[in-house]
mmCIF file of C-alpha atoms in Angstrom:
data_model
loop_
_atom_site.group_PDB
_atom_site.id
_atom_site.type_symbol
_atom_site.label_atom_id
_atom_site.label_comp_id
_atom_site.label_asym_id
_atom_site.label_seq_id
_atom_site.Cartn_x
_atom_site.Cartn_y
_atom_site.Cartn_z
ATOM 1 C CA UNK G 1 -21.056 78.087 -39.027
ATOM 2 C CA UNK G 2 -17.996 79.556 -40.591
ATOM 3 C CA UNK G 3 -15.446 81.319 -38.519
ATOM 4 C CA UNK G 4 -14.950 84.902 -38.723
ATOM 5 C CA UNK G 5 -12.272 85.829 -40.931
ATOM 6 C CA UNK G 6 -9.214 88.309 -38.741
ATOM 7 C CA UNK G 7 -10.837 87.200 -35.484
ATOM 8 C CA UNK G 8 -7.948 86.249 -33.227
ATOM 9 C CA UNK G 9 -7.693 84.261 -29.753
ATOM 10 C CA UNK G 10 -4.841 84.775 -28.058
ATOM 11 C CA UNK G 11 -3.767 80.795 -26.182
ATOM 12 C CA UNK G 12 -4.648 80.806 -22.225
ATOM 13 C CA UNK G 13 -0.838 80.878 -21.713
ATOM 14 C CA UNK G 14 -0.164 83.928 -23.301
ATOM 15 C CA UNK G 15 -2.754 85.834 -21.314
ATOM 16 C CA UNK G 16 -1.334 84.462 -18.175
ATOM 17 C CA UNK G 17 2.000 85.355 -18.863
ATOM 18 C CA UNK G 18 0.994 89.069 -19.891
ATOM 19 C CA UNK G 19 -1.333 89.284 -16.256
ATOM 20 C CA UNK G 20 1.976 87.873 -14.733
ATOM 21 C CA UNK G 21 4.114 90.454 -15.968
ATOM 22 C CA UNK G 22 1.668 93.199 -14.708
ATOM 23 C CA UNK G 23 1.236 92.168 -11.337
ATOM 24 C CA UNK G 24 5.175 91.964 -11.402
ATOM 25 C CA UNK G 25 5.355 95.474 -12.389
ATOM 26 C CA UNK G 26 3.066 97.081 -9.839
ATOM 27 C CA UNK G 27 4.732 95.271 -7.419
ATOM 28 C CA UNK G 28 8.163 96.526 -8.060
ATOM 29 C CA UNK G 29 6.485 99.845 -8.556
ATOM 30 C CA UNK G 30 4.990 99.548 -4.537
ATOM 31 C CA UNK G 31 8.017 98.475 -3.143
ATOM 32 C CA UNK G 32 10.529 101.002 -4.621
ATOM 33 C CA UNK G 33 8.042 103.588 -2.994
ATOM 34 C CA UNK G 34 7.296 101.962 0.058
ATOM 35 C CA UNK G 35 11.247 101.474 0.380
ATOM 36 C CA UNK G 36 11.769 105.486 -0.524
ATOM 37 C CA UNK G 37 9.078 105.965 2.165
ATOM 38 C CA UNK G 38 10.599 104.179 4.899
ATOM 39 C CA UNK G 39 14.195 106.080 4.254
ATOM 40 C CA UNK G 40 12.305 109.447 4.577
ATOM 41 C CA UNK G 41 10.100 108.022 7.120
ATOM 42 C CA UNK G 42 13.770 106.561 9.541
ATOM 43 C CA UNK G 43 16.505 108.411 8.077
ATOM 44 C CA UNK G 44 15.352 111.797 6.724
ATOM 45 C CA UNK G 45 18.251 113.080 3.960
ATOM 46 C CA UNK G 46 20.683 110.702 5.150
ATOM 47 C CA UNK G 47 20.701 108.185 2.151
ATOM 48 C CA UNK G 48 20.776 111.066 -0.381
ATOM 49 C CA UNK G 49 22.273 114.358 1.078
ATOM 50 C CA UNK G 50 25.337 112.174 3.181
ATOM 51 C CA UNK G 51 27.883 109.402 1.824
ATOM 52 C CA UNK G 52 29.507 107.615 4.609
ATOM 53 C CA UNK G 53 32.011 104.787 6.085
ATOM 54 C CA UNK G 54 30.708 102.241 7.605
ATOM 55 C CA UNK G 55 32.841 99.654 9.496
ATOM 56 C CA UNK G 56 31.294 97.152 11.834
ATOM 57 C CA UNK G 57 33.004 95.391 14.723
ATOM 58 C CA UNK G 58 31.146 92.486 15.819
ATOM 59 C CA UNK G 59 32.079 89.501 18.819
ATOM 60 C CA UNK G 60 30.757 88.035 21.892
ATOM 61 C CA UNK G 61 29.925 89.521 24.892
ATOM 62 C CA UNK G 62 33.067 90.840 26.338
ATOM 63 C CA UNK G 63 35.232 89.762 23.683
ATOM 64 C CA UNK G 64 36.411 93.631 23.899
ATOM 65 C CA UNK G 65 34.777 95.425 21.260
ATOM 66 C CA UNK G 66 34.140 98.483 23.816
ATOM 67 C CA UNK G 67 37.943 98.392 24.572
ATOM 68 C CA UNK G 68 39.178 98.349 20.620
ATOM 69 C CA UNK G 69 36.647 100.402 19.473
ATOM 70 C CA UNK G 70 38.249 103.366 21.876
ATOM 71 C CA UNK G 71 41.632 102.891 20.593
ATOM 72 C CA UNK G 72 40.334 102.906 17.029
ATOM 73 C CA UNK G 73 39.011 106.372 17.362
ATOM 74 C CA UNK G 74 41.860 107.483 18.904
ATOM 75 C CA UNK G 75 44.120 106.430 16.103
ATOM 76 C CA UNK G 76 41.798 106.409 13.393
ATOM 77 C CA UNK G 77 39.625 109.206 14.064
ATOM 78 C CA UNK G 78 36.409 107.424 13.795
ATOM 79 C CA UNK G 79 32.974 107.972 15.182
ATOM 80 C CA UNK G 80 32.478 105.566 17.614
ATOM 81 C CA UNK G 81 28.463 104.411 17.662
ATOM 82 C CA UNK G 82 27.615 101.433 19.939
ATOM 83 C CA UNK G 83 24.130 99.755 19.593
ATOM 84 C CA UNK G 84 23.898 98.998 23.597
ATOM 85 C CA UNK G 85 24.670 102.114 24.304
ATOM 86 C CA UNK G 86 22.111 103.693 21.998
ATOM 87 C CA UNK G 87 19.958 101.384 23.526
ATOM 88 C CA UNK G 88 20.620 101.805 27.734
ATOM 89 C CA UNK G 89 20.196 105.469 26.668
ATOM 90 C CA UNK G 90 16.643 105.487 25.179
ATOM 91 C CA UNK G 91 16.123 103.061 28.456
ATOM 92 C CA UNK G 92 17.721 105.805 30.577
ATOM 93 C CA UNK G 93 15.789 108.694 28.744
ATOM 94 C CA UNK G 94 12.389 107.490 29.779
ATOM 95 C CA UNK G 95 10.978 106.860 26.117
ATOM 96 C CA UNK G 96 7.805 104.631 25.534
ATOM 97 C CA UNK G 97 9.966 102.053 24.286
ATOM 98 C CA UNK G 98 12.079 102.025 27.135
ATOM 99 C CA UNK G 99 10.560 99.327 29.565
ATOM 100 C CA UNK G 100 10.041 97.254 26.537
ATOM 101 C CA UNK G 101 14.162 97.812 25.398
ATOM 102 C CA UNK G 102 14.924 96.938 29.006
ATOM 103 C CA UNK G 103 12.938 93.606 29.602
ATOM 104 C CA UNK G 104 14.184 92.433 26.427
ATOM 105 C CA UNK G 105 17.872 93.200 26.962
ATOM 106 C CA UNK G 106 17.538 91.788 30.886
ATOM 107 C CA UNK G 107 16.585 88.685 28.877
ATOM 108 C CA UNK G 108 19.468 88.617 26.822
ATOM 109 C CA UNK G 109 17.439 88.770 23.642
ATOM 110 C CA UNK G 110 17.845 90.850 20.960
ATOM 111 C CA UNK G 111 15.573 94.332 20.836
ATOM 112 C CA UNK G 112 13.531 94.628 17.088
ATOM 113 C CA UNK G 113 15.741 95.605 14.393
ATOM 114 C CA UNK G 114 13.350 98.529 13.738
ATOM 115 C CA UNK G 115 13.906 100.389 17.427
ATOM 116 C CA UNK G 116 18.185 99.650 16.985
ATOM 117 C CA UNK G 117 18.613 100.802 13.298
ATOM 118 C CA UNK G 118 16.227 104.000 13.972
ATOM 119 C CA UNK G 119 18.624 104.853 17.042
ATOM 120 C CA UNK G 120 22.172 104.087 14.356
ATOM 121 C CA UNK G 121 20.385 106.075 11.889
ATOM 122 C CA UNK G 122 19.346 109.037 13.908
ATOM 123 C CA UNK G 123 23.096 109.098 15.317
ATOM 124 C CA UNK G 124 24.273 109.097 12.071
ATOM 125 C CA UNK G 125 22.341 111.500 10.824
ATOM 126 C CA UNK G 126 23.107 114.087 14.050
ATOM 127 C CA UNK G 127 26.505 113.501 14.077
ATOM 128 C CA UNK G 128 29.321 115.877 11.392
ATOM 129 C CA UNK G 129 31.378 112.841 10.741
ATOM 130 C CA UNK G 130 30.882 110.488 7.632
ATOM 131 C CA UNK G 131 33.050 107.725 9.054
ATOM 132 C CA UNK G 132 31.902 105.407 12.024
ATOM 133 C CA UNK G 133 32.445 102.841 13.594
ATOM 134 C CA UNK G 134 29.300 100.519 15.009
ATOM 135 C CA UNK G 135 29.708 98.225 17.752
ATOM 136 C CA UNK G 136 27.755 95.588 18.616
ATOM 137 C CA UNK G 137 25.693 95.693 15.514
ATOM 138 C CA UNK G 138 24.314 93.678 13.183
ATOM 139 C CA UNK G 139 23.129 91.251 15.754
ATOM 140 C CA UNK G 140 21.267 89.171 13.377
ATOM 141 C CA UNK G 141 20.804 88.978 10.006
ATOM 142 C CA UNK G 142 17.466 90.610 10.490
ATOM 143 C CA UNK G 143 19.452 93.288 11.479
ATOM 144 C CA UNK G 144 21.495 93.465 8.744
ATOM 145 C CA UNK G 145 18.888 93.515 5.843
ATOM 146 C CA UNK G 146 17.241 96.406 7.509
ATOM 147 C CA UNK G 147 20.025 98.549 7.864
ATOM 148 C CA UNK G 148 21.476 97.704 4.256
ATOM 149 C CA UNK G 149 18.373 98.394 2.326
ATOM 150 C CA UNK G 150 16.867 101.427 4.260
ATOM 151 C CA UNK G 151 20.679 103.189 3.718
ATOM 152 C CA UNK G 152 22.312 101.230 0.797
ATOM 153 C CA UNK G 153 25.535 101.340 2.853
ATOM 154 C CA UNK G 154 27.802 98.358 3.181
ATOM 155 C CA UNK G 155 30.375 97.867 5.628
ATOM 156 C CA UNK G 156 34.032 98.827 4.034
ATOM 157 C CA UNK G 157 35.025 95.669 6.162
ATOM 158 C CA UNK G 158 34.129 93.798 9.365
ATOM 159 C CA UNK G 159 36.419 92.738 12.397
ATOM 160 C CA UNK G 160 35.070 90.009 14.357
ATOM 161 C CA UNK G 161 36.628 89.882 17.454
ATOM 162 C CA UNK G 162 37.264 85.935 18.363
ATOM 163 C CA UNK G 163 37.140 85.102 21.594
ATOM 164 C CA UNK G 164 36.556 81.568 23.651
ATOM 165 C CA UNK G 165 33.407 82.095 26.252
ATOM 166 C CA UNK G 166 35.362 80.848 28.718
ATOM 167 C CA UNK G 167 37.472 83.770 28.500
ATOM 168 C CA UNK G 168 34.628 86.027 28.154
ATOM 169 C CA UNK G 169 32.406 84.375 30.768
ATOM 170 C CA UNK G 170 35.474 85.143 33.058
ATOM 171 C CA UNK G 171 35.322 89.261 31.993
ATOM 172 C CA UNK G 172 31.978 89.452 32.322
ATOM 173 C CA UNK G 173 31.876 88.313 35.810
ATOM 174 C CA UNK G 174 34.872 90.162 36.955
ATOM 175 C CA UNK G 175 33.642 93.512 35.108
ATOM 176 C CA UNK G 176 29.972 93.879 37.164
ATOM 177 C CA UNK G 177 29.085 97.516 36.173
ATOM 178 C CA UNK G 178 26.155 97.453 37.396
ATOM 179 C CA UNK G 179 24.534 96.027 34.294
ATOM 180 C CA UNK G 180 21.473 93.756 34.539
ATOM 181 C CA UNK G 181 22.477 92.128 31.741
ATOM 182 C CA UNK G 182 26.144 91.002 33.400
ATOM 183 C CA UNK G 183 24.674 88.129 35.399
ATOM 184 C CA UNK G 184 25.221 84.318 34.974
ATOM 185 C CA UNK G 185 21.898 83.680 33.601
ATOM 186 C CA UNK G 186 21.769 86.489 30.844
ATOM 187 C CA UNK G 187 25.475 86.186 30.298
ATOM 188 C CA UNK G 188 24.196 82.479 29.046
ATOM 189 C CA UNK G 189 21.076 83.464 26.669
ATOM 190 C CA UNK G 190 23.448 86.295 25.379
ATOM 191 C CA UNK G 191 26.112 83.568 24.229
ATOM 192 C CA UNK G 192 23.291 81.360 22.738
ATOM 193 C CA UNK G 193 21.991 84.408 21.056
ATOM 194 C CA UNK G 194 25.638 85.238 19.390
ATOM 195 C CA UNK G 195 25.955 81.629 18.383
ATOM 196 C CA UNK G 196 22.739 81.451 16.981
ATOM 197 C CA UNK G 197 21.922 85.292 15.495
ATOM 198 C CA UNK G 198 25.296 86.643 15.080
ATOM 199 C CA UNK G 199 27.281 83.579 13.745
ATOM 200 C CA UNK G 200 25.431 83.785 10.705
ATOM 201 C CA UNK G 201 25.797 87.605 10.160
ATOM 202 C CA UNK G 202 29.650 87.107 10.448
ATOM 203 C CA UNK G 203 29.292 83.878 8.309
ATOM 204 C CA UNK G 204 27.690 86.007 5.247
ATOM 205 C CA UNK G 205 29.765 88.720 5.578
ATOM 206 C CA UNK G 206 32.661 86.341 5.166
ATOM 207 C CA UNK G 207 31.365 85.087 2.021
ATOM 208 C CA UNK G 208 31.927 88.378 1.084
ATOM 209 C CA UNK G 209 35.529 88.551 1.601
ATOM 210 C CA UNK G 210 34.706 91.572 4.080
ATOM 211 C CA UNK G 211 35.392 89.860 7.522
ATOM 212 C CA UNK G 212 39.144 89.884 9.253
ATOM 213 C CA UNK G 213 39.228 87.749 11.957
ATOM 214 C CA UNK G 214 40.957 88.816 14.776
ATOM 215 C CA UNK G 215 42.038 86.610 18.053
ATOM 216 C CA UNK G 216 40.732 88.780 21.196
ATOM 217 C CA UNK G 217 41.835 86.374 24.041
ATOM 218 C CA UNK G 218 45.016 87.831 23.993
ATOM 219 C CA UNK G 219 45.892 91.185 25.717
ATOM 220 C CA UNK G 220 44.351 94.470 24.361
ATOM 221 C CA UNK G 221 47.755 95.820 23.061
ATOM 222 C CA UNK G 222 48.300 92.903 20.974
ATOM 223 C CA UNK G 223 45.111 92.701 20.073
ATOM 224 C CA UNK G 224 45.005 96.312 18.513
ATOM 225 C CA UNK G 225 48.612 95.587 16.825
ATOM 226 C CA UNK G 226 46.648 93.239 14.973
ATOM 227 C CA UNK G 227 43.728 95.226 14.273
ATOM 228 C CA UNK G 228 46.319 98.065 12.826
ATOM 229 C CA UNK G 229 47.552 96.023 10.639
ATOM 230 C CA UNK G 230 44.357 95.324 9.253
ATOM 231 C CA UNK G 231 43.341 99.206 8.659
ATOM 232 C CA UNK G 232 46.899 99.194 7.365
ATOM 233 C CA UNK G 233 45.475 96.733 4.714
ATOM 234 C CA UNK G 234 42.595 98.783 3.635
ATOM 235 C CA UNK G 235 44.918 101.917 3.212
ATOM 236 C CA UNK G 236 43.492 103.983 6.111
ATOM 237 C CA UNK G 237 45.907 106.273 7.958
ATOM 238 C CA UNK G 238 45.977 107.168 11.479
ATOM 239 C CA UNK G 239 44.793 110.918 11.339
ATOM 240 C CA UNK G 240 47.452 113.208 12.202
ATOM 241 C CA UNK G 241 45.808 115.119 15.594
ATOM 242 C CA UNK G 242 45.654 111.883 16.384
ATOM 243 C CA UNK G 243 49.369 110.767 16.013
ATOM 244 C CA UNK G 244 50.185 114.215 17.702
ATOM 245 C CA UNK G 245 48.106 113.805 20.529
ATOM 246 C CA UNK G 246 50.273 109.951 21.118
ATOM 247 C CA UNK G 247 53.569 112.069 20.519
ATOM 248 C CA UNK G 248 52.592 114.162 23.536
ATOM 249 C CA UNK G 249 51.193 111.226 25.813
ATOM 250 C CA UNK G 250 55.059 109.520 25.573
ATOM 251 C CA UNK G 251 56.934 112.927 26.681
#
């Protein structure tokens, strides 16, 4: 039988390809939507209606992030946020999450990504500043991903706070606030779980150029000399209530 004359085939691989390029599409389509849904759905306006500085200031267990962190805001005029403090207070407020925040962080494991960012963001988003500080945070590079593509905010730079655990084994003990989480056993999951989830956090952000790494075994003073000079780097000034307000603490 003669073939029709005009009658085209189009080769198995080119149908593939074009099916491909669909189910490409539509998926791109979902997840740009689904994304835009989960901002509304965590942050409300934040990522459109607010542009903000982020810096993060991440170390071990009493490598004295808590400590640094106050004299930053004093001199920089940053809002200090701390993600275990965001987290002992939704404990402490009797939430339904709050038994399951306060097993996990007895165990010196890390809480889901999803409870911690939603507490950051909704800080964020109450507070009048557009600068902060976050302590303690990311934890992990779960962490990290979450908060970075629900806001689209990078941290202006990280300071990772170096410290031996022998030194911060020592604080720890010596500190007891009444913490379940400062006791010899936890103390040793939470160093496993900096080694093993944080390390790498600090490790990408360094392949980023973005981490300064700052030796915290010495005293605070010097410490925050050196952390000055790093600000100093990145062009940010101390605010000038805030040089005032040192003025009249010398006289």
């Amino acid at each position: 039988m003669e073939e029709e004359k005009g009658q085209y085939t189009p080769p198995i691989w080119a149908v593939t390809a074009f099916i491909f390029s669909i189910i490409i599409i539509a998926i791109s389509f979902f997840a740009k939507h689904l994304l835009g849904f989960l901002r509304k759905d965590i942050n409300g306006s934040f990522s459109s209606n607010k542009k903000v500085t982020v810096i993060f200031i991440l170390g071990g267990p009493a490598s004295g992030k808590s400590t640094q962190s106050e004299n930053i805001v004093k001199r920089f005029g940053y809002t200090h946020l701390s993600a275990g403090d965001l987290l002992r207070n939704e404990v402490a407020s009797g939430s339904k999450n709050g038994p399951m925040i306060q097993k996990i962080m007895k165990e010196g494991k890390l809480v889901p990504s999803e409870i911690t960012v939603r507490l950051l963001l909704g800080a964020m988003e109450e507070s009048k500043s557009d600068k902060f500080l976050i302590d303690g945070f990311p934890r992990s590079e779960e962490n990290r991903t979450i908060f970075e593509n629900i806001t689209g905010i990078a941290p202006e730079f990280v300071l990772f706070l170096d410290c031996s655990e022998e030194v911060m084994k020592k604080r720890l003990l010596s500190r007891y606030q009444g913490r379940e989480d400062d006791n010899i056993n936890t103390i040793m999951k939470r160093f496993k779980v900096f080694k093993e989830c944080t390390l790498p956090v600090i490790e990408y952000y360094s392949s980023k150029g973005k981490v300064h790494k700052i030796v915290a075994g010495k005293p605070a003073e010097d410490v925050f000399n050196d952390i000055k000079r790093v600000f100093s780097l990145h062009g940010v000034k101390a605010t000038l209530d805030r040089i005032d307000e040192t003025k009249q603490d010398l006289c």
